[in-house]
PDB file of C-alpha atoms in Angstrom:
ATOM      1  CA  MET A  23      -8.811  55.652  30.274  1.00 76.00           C
ATOM      2  CA  PHE A  24      -9.200  51.770  31.264  1.00 74.00           C
ATOM      3  CA  GLN A  25     -11.963  51.220  29.226  1.00 81.00           C
ATOM      4  CA  LYS A  26     -10.892  52.150  26.463  1.00 75.00           C
ATOM      5  CA  ALA A  27      -7.445  49.397  27.062  1.00 75.00           C
ATOM      6  CA  ILE A  28      -9.272  46.726  27.565  1.00 78.00           C
ATOM      7  CA  ILE A  29     -11.729  47.568  24.158  1.00 79.00           C
ATOM      8  CA  PHE A  30      -8.424  48.126  22.461  1.00 72.00           C
ATOM      9  CA  SER A  31      -7.068  44.521  23.798  1.00 73.00           C
ATOM     10  CA  LEU A  32     -10.485  42.835  22.939  1.00 69.00           C
ATOM     11  CA  GLY A  33      -9.969  44.295  19.312  1.00 69.00           C
ATOM     12  CA  ILE A  34      -6.844  42.847  19.495  1.00 73.00           C
ATOM     13  CA  PHE A  35      -7.360  39.427  20.122  1.00 67.00           C
ATOM     14  CA  ALA A  36     -10.130  39.905  17.808  1.00 70.00           C
ATOM     15  CA  LEU A  37      -8.341  40.593  15.275  1.00 67.00           C
ATOM     16  CA  VAL A  38      -5.185  37.941  16.136  1.00 67.00           C
ATOM     17  CA  GLY A  39      -8.539  35.197  15.939  1.00 68.00           C
ATOM     18  CA  CYS A  40      -9.409  36.299  12.383  1.00 58.00           C
ATOM     19  CA  ASN A  41      -5.822  35.663  10.992  1.00 55.00           C
ATOM     20  CA  ALA A  42      -5.026  32.659  12.572  1.00 51.00           C
ATOM     21  CA  GLN A  43      -8.719  31.233  11.378  1.00 52.00           C
ATOM     22  CA  LYS A  44      -7.050  32.388   7.205  1.00 48.00           C
ATOM     23  CA  LYS A  45      -3.726  30.628   8.021  1.00 46.00           C
ATOM     24  CA  GLY A  46      -5.447  26.895   9.042  1.00 46.00           C
ATOM     25  CA  LYS A  47      -7.870  28.087   5.350  1.00 44.00           C
ATOM     26  CA  ILE A  48      -4.911  28.499   3.404  1.00 43.00           C
ATOM     27  CA  ALA A  49      -2.637  25.435   4.600  1.00 44.00           C
ATOM     28  CA  GLN A  50      -5.817  23.216   4.080  1.00 44.00           C
ATOM     29  CA  LYS A  51      -4.963  21.562  -0.003  1.00 46.00           C
ATOM     30  CA  PRO A  52      -7.830  20.214  -1.393  1.00 47.00           C
ATOM     31  CA  SER A  53      -6.822  16.452  -2.173  1.00 49.00           C
ATOM     32  CA  LYS A  54      -5.071  15.172  -5.904  1.00 51.00           C
ATOM     33  CA  ILE A  55      -7.721  12.243  -7.600  1.00 53.00           C
ATOM     34  CA  GLU A  56      -5.347  10.070  -8.011  1.00 54.00           C
ATOM     35  CA  VAL A  57      -6.584   8.541 -11.022  1.00 52.00           C
ATOM     36  CA  SER A  58      -5.516   5.478 -14.225  1.00 53.00           C
ATOM     37  CA  PRO A  59      -6.784   4.296 -16.363  1.00 49.00           C
ATOM     38  CA  LYS A  60      -7.350   0.223 -16.214  1.00 49.00           C
ATOM     39  CA  SER A  61      -9.226  -1.593 -19.432  1.00 44.00           C
ATOM     40  CA  THR A  62     -12.458  -2.938 -19.067  1.00 43.00           C
ATOM     41  CA  ALA A  63     -13.265  -7.165 -19.138  1.00 44.00           C
ATOM     42  CA  SER A  64     -14.877  -5.770 -22.753  1.00 42.00           C
ATOM     43  CA  GLY A  65     -11.009  -4.170 -23.312  1.00 45.00           C
ATOM     44  CA  ASP A  66     -12.882  -1.468 -25.635  1.00 44.00           C
ATOM     45  CA  GLN A  67     -13.209   1.606 -22.977  1.00 53.00           C
ATOM     46  CA  LYS A  68     -10.335   2.214 -19.853  1.00 66.00           C
ATOM     47  CA  GLU A  69     -12.493   3.116 -16.396  1.00 72.00           C
ATOM     48  CA  PRO A  70     -10.210   5.538 -14.138  1.00 86.00           C
ATOM     49  CA  VAL A  71      -8.940   3.468 -11.135  1.00 91.00           C
ATOM     50  CA  ILE A  72      -9.150   6.172  -8.152  1.00 92.00           C
ATOM     51  CA  TYR A  73      -7.165   5.835  -5.349  1.00 93.00           C
ATOM     52  CA  PHE A  74      -7.262   5.871  -1.922  1.00 93.00           C
ATOM     53  CA  ASN A  75      -4.723   5.760   1.459  1.00 92.00           C
ATOM     54  CA  GLU A  76      -6.440   4.086   4.519  1.00 91.00           C
ATOM     55  CA  GLY A  77      -8.738   7.529   5.852  1.00 91.00           C
ATOM     56  CA  GLU A  78      -8.470   9.562   3.264  1.00 92.00           C
ATOM     57  CA  ASN A  79     -11.826  11.454   1.767  1.00 93.00           C
ATOM     58  CA  LYS A  80     -12.269  12.525  -1.341  1.00 92.00           C
ATOM     59  CA  PHE A  81     -14.829  14.485  -3.206  1.00 92.00           C
ATOM     60  CA  LEU A  82     -15.647  12.850  -6.697  1.00 90.00           C
ATOM     61  CA  LYS A  83     -17.032  16.183  -8.510  1.00 90.00           C
ATOM     62  CA  PRO A  84     -17.195  13.579 -11.950  1.00 89.00           C
ATOM     63  CA  TYR A  85     -19.681  11.521  -9.982  1.00 89.00           C
ATOM     64  CA  GLN A  86     -21.344  13.722  -7.530  1.00 90.00           C
ATOM     65  CA  MET A  87     -20.169  11.897  -4.606  1.00 92.00           C
ATOM     66  CA  ASN A  88     -17.983  12.085  -1.724  1.00 94.00           C
ATOM     67  CA  VAL A  89     -15.742   8.525  -0.646  1.00 94.00           C
ATOM     68  CA  THR A  90     -14.592   7.758   2.417  1.00 94.00           C
ATOM     69  CA  PHE A  91     -11.883   4.834   2.792  1.00 93.00           C
ATOM     70  CA  LYS A  92     -12.510   3.816   6.837  1.00 94.00           C
ATOM     71  CA  GLY A  93     -10.482   0.814   6.421  1.00 90.00           C
ATOM     72  CA  ILE A  94      -9.636  -2.510   5.733  1.00 89.00           C
ATOM     73  CA  SER A  95     -12.077  -4.309   8.379  1.00 89.00           C
ATOM     74  CA  GLU A  96     -10.763  -8.405   7.236  1.00 86.00           C
ATOM     75  CA  ASP A  97      -7.199  -9.353   5.454  1.00 83.00           C
ATOM     76  CA  SER A  98      -7.392 -12.378   5.063  1.00 83.00           C
ATOM     77  CA  ARG A  99      -5.187 -13.126   1.985  1.00 83.00           C
ATOM     78  CA  CYS A 100      -2.528 -15.604   1.910  1.00 81.00           C
ATOM     79  CA  PRO A 101       0.873 -14.157   2.632  1.00 81.00           C
ATOM     80  CA  ALA A 102       3.809 -13.804   0.348  1.00 76.00           C
ATOM     81  CA  GLY A 103       6.089 -17.054   0.063  1.00 78.00           C
ATOM     82  CA  VAL A 104       3.454 -19.286   1.587  1.00 81.00           C
ATOM     83  CA  ASN A 105       0.977 -22.407   0.311  1.00 84.00           C
ATOM     84  CA  CYS A 106      -1.796 -21.695   1.008  1.00 82.00           C
ATOM     85  CA  ILE A 107      -5.855 -24.025   0.932  1.00 84.00           C
ATOM     86  CA  TRP A 108      -8.167 -20.254   0.073  1.00 81.00           C
ATOM     87  CA  ALA A 109      -6.253 -17.400  -1.917  1.00 81.00           C
ATOM     88  CA  GLY A 110      -8.019 -15.199   1.076  1.00 84.00           C
ATOM     89  CA  ALA A 111      -9.937 -12.006   1.097  1.00 88.00           C
ATOM     90  CA  ALA A 112      -9.472  -8.578   2.077  1.00 87.00           C
ATOM     91  CA  LEU A 113     -12.819  -6.786   2.674  1.00 92.00           C
ATOM     92  CA  ALA A 114     -12.948  -3.099   2.795  1.00 92.00           C
ATOM     93  CA  GLN A 115     -14.731  -0.502   4.431  1.00 93.00           C
ATOM     94  CA  ILE A 116     -16.428   2.111   2.163  1.00 95.00           C
ATOM     95  CA  GLU A 117     -18.235   5.683   2.706  1.00 95.00           C
ATOM     96  CA  VAL A 118     -20.307   6.691   0.330  1.00 95.00           C
ATOM     97  CA  MET A 119     -22.722   9.844  -0.106  1.00 94.00           C
ATOM     98  CA  GLY A 120     -24.277  11.441  -2.569  1.00 89.00           C
ATOM     99  CA  THR A 121     -24.858  14.910  -2.383  1.00 85.00           C
ATOM    100  CA  TYR A 122     -27.984  14.603  -1.940  1.00 86.00           C
ATOM    101  CA  SER A 123     -28.019  11.238   0.381  1.00 88.00           C
ATOM    102  CA  ARG A 124     -27.062   9.938   3.673  1.00 92.00           C
ATOM    103  CA  PRO A 125     -23.927   8.731   4.388  1.00 92.00           C
ATOM    104  CA  THR A 126     -23.637   4.977   3.713  1.00 93.00           C
ATOM    105  CA  THR A 127     -21.298   2.783   4.581  1.00 94.00           C
ATOM    106  CA  LEU A 128     -20.370  -0.103   1.948  1.00 93.00           C
ATOM    107  CA  ASN A 129     -17.951  -3.490   2.580  1.00 93.00           C
ATOM    108  CA  LEU A 130     -16.189  -4.480  -1.009  1.00 94.00           C
ATOM    109  CA  ALA A 131     -14.510  -7.439  -1.211  1.00 92.00           C
ATOM    110  CA  SER A 132     -11.135  -7.831  -3.172  1.00 90.00           C
ATOM    111  CA  THR A 133     -12.858 -11.179  -4.671  1.00 88.00           C
ATOM    112  CA  ASP A 134     -16.323 -12.465  -4.972  1.00 90.00           C
ATOM    113  CA  TYR A 135     -16.823 -15.114  -2.763  1.00 86.00           C
ATOM    114  CA  PRO A 136     -20.603 -15.459  -2.036  1.00 85.00           C
ATOM    115  CA  ALA A 137     -20.465 -18.528   0.712  1.00 83.00           C
ATOM    116  CA  ARG A 138     -19.232 -15.729   2.483  1.00 85.00           C
ATOM    117  CA  ASN A 139     -21.313 -13.106   0.931  1.00 87.00           C
ATOM    118  CA  TYR A 140     -18.867 -11.038   0.073  1.00 90.00           C
ATOM    119  CA  LYS A 141     -18.669  -8.902  -3.186  1.00 92.00           C
ATOM    120  CA  GLN A 142     -16.295  -7.044  -5.892  1.00 93.00           C
ATOM    121  CA  SER A 143     -19.091  -4.689  -6.229  1.00 93.00           C
ATOM    122  CA  THR A 144     -22.042  -3.286  -5.544  1.00 93.00           C
ATOM    123  CA  GLU A 145     -24.605  -0.428  -6.868  1.00 92.00           C
ATOM    124  CA  TYR A 146     -25.336   3.241  -4.936  1.00 91.00           C
ATOM    125  CA  ASN A 147     -26.684   6.070  -6.057  1.00 88.00           C
ATOM    126  CA  GLY A 148     -26.569   4.394  -9.681  1.00 89.00           C
ATOM    127  CA  TYR A 149     -23.511   3.960  -9.725  1.00 91.00           C
ATOM    128  CA  THR A 150     -21.743   0.637  -9.607  1.00 93.00           C
ATOM    129  CA  ILE A 151     -18.634   0.671  -7.631  1.00 93.00           C
ATOM    130  CA  THR A 152     -15.671  -2.149  -7.428  1.00 94.00           C
ATOM    131  CA  LEU A 153     -12.907  -3.003  -5.698  1.00 94.00           C
ATOM    132  CA  GLN A 154      -9.749  -3.286  -8.256  1.00 93.00           C
ATOM    133  CA  ASP A 155      -7.124  -3.416  -5.996  1.00 90.00           C
ATOM    134  CA  VAL A 156      -6.239  -3.655  -2.712  1.00 89.00           C
ATOM    135  CA  ALA A 157      -2.214  -2.959  -1.455  1.00 85.00           C
ATOM    136  CA  PRO A 158       0.073  -3.854   0.325  1.00 82.00           C
ATOM    137  CA  TYR A 159      -0.355  -7.604   0.772  1.00 76.00           C
ATOM    138  CA  PRO A 160       0.743  -9.534   3.535  1.00 74.00           C
ATOM    139  CA  LYS A 161       4.524 -10.961   3.687  1.00 73.00           C
ATOM    140  CA  SER A 162       3.928 -13.455   6.303  1.00 69.00           C
ATOM    141  CA  GLU A 163       6.723 -12.444   8.391  1.00 67.00           C
ATOM    142  CA  GLU A 164       3.743  -9.587   9.540  1.00 64.00           C
ATOM    143  CA  GLY A 165       0.844 -10.352   8.538  1.00 56.00           C
ATOM    144  CA  ALA A 166      -1.766  -8.662   8.311  1.00 56.00           C
ATOM    145  CA  LYS A 167      -1.843  -6.503  11.560  1.00 59.00           C
ATOM    146  CA  ALA A 168       1.238  -5.178  11.122  1.00 59.00           C
ATOM    147  CA  LEU A 169      -0.503  -3.426   8.242  1.00 67.00           C
ATOM    148  CA  ASN A 170      -3.623  -1.110   9.878  1.00 71.00           C
ATOM    149  CA  GLY A 171      -3.604   2.500   8.775  1.00 70.00           C
ATOM    150  CA  LYS A 172      -1.214   1.516   5.799  1.00 80.00           C
ATOM    151  CA  TYR A 173      -3.215   0.010   3.169  1.00 86.00           C
ATOM    152  CA  ARG A 174      -4.712   1.617  -0.619  1.00 90.00           C
ATOM    153  CA  ILE A 175      -7.375   0.787  -2.544  1.00 92.00           C
ATOM    154  CA  GLY A 176      -7.985   1.267  -6.206  1.00 93.00           C
ATOM    155  CA  ILE A 177     -11.807   1.247  -7.177  1.00 93.00           C
ATOM    156  CA  THR A 178     -13.294   2.337  -9.897  1.00 93.00           C
ATOM    157  CA  ILE A 179     -16.537   3.732  -9.924  1.00 92.00           C
ATOM    158  CA  THR A 180     -19.145   3.214 -13.413  1.00 92.00           C
ATOM    159  CA  LYS A 181     -22.695   4.082 -14.194  1.00 89.00           C
ATOM    160  CA  THR A 182     -25.605   1.495 -13.765  1.00 84.00           C
ATOM    161  CA  LYS A 183     -27.412   0.480 -16.610  1.00 77.00           C
ATOM    162  CA  ASP A 184     -30.836   1.029 -17.276  1.00 64.00           C
ATOM    163  CA  PRO A 185     -33.183  -1.421 -15.322  1.00 58.00           C
ATOM    164  CA  SER A 186     -35.550  -1.028 -18.069  1.00 54.00           C
ATOM    165  CA  ASP A 187     -32.322  -2.305 -19.879  1.00 50.00           C
ATOM    166  CA  PRO A 188     -33.589  -6.316 -20.583  1.00 50.00           C
ATOM    167  CA  THR A 189     -30.033  -7.360 -20.723  1.00 48.00           C
ATOM    168  CA  ARG A 190     -29.339  -6.420 -17.846  1.00 47.00           C
ATOM    169  CA  LYS A 191     -29.754  -9.416 -15.119  1.00 47.00           C
TER     170      LYS A 191
END
């Protein structure tokens, strides 16, 4: 009789554990990919701007790419309401991983600045990834440190031109 009670108890615990796992899976909702159209330099096409909150991860099905916004490693942008010699730049760390590639961390800046090796765009797996927007902008009272964990970025992803294309630089 004692053995039956132990087996019955183990069976109940197993069922409760399975039920808890199902509730955990149901509670997770896939993140919605928020996009807004942004015109290109030529003005005739619209590229979707994909927004990420700090620490957010999204699988972008059209590009077969997993993108994670790790954070802002540097924000030297001139605070609002302050006169600065240099406008500064925000440097975002974005981890990208294609379906058949290893994760790679890209450092994208809010502006190109060759002297510090800052680039606003970079190529990855046949796509050009460009940092379009970094928000919020630092304020003179708080500074950039107060914004840790509150950053939001917008990126665009476009297909890279064919390397055999003679118009490509």
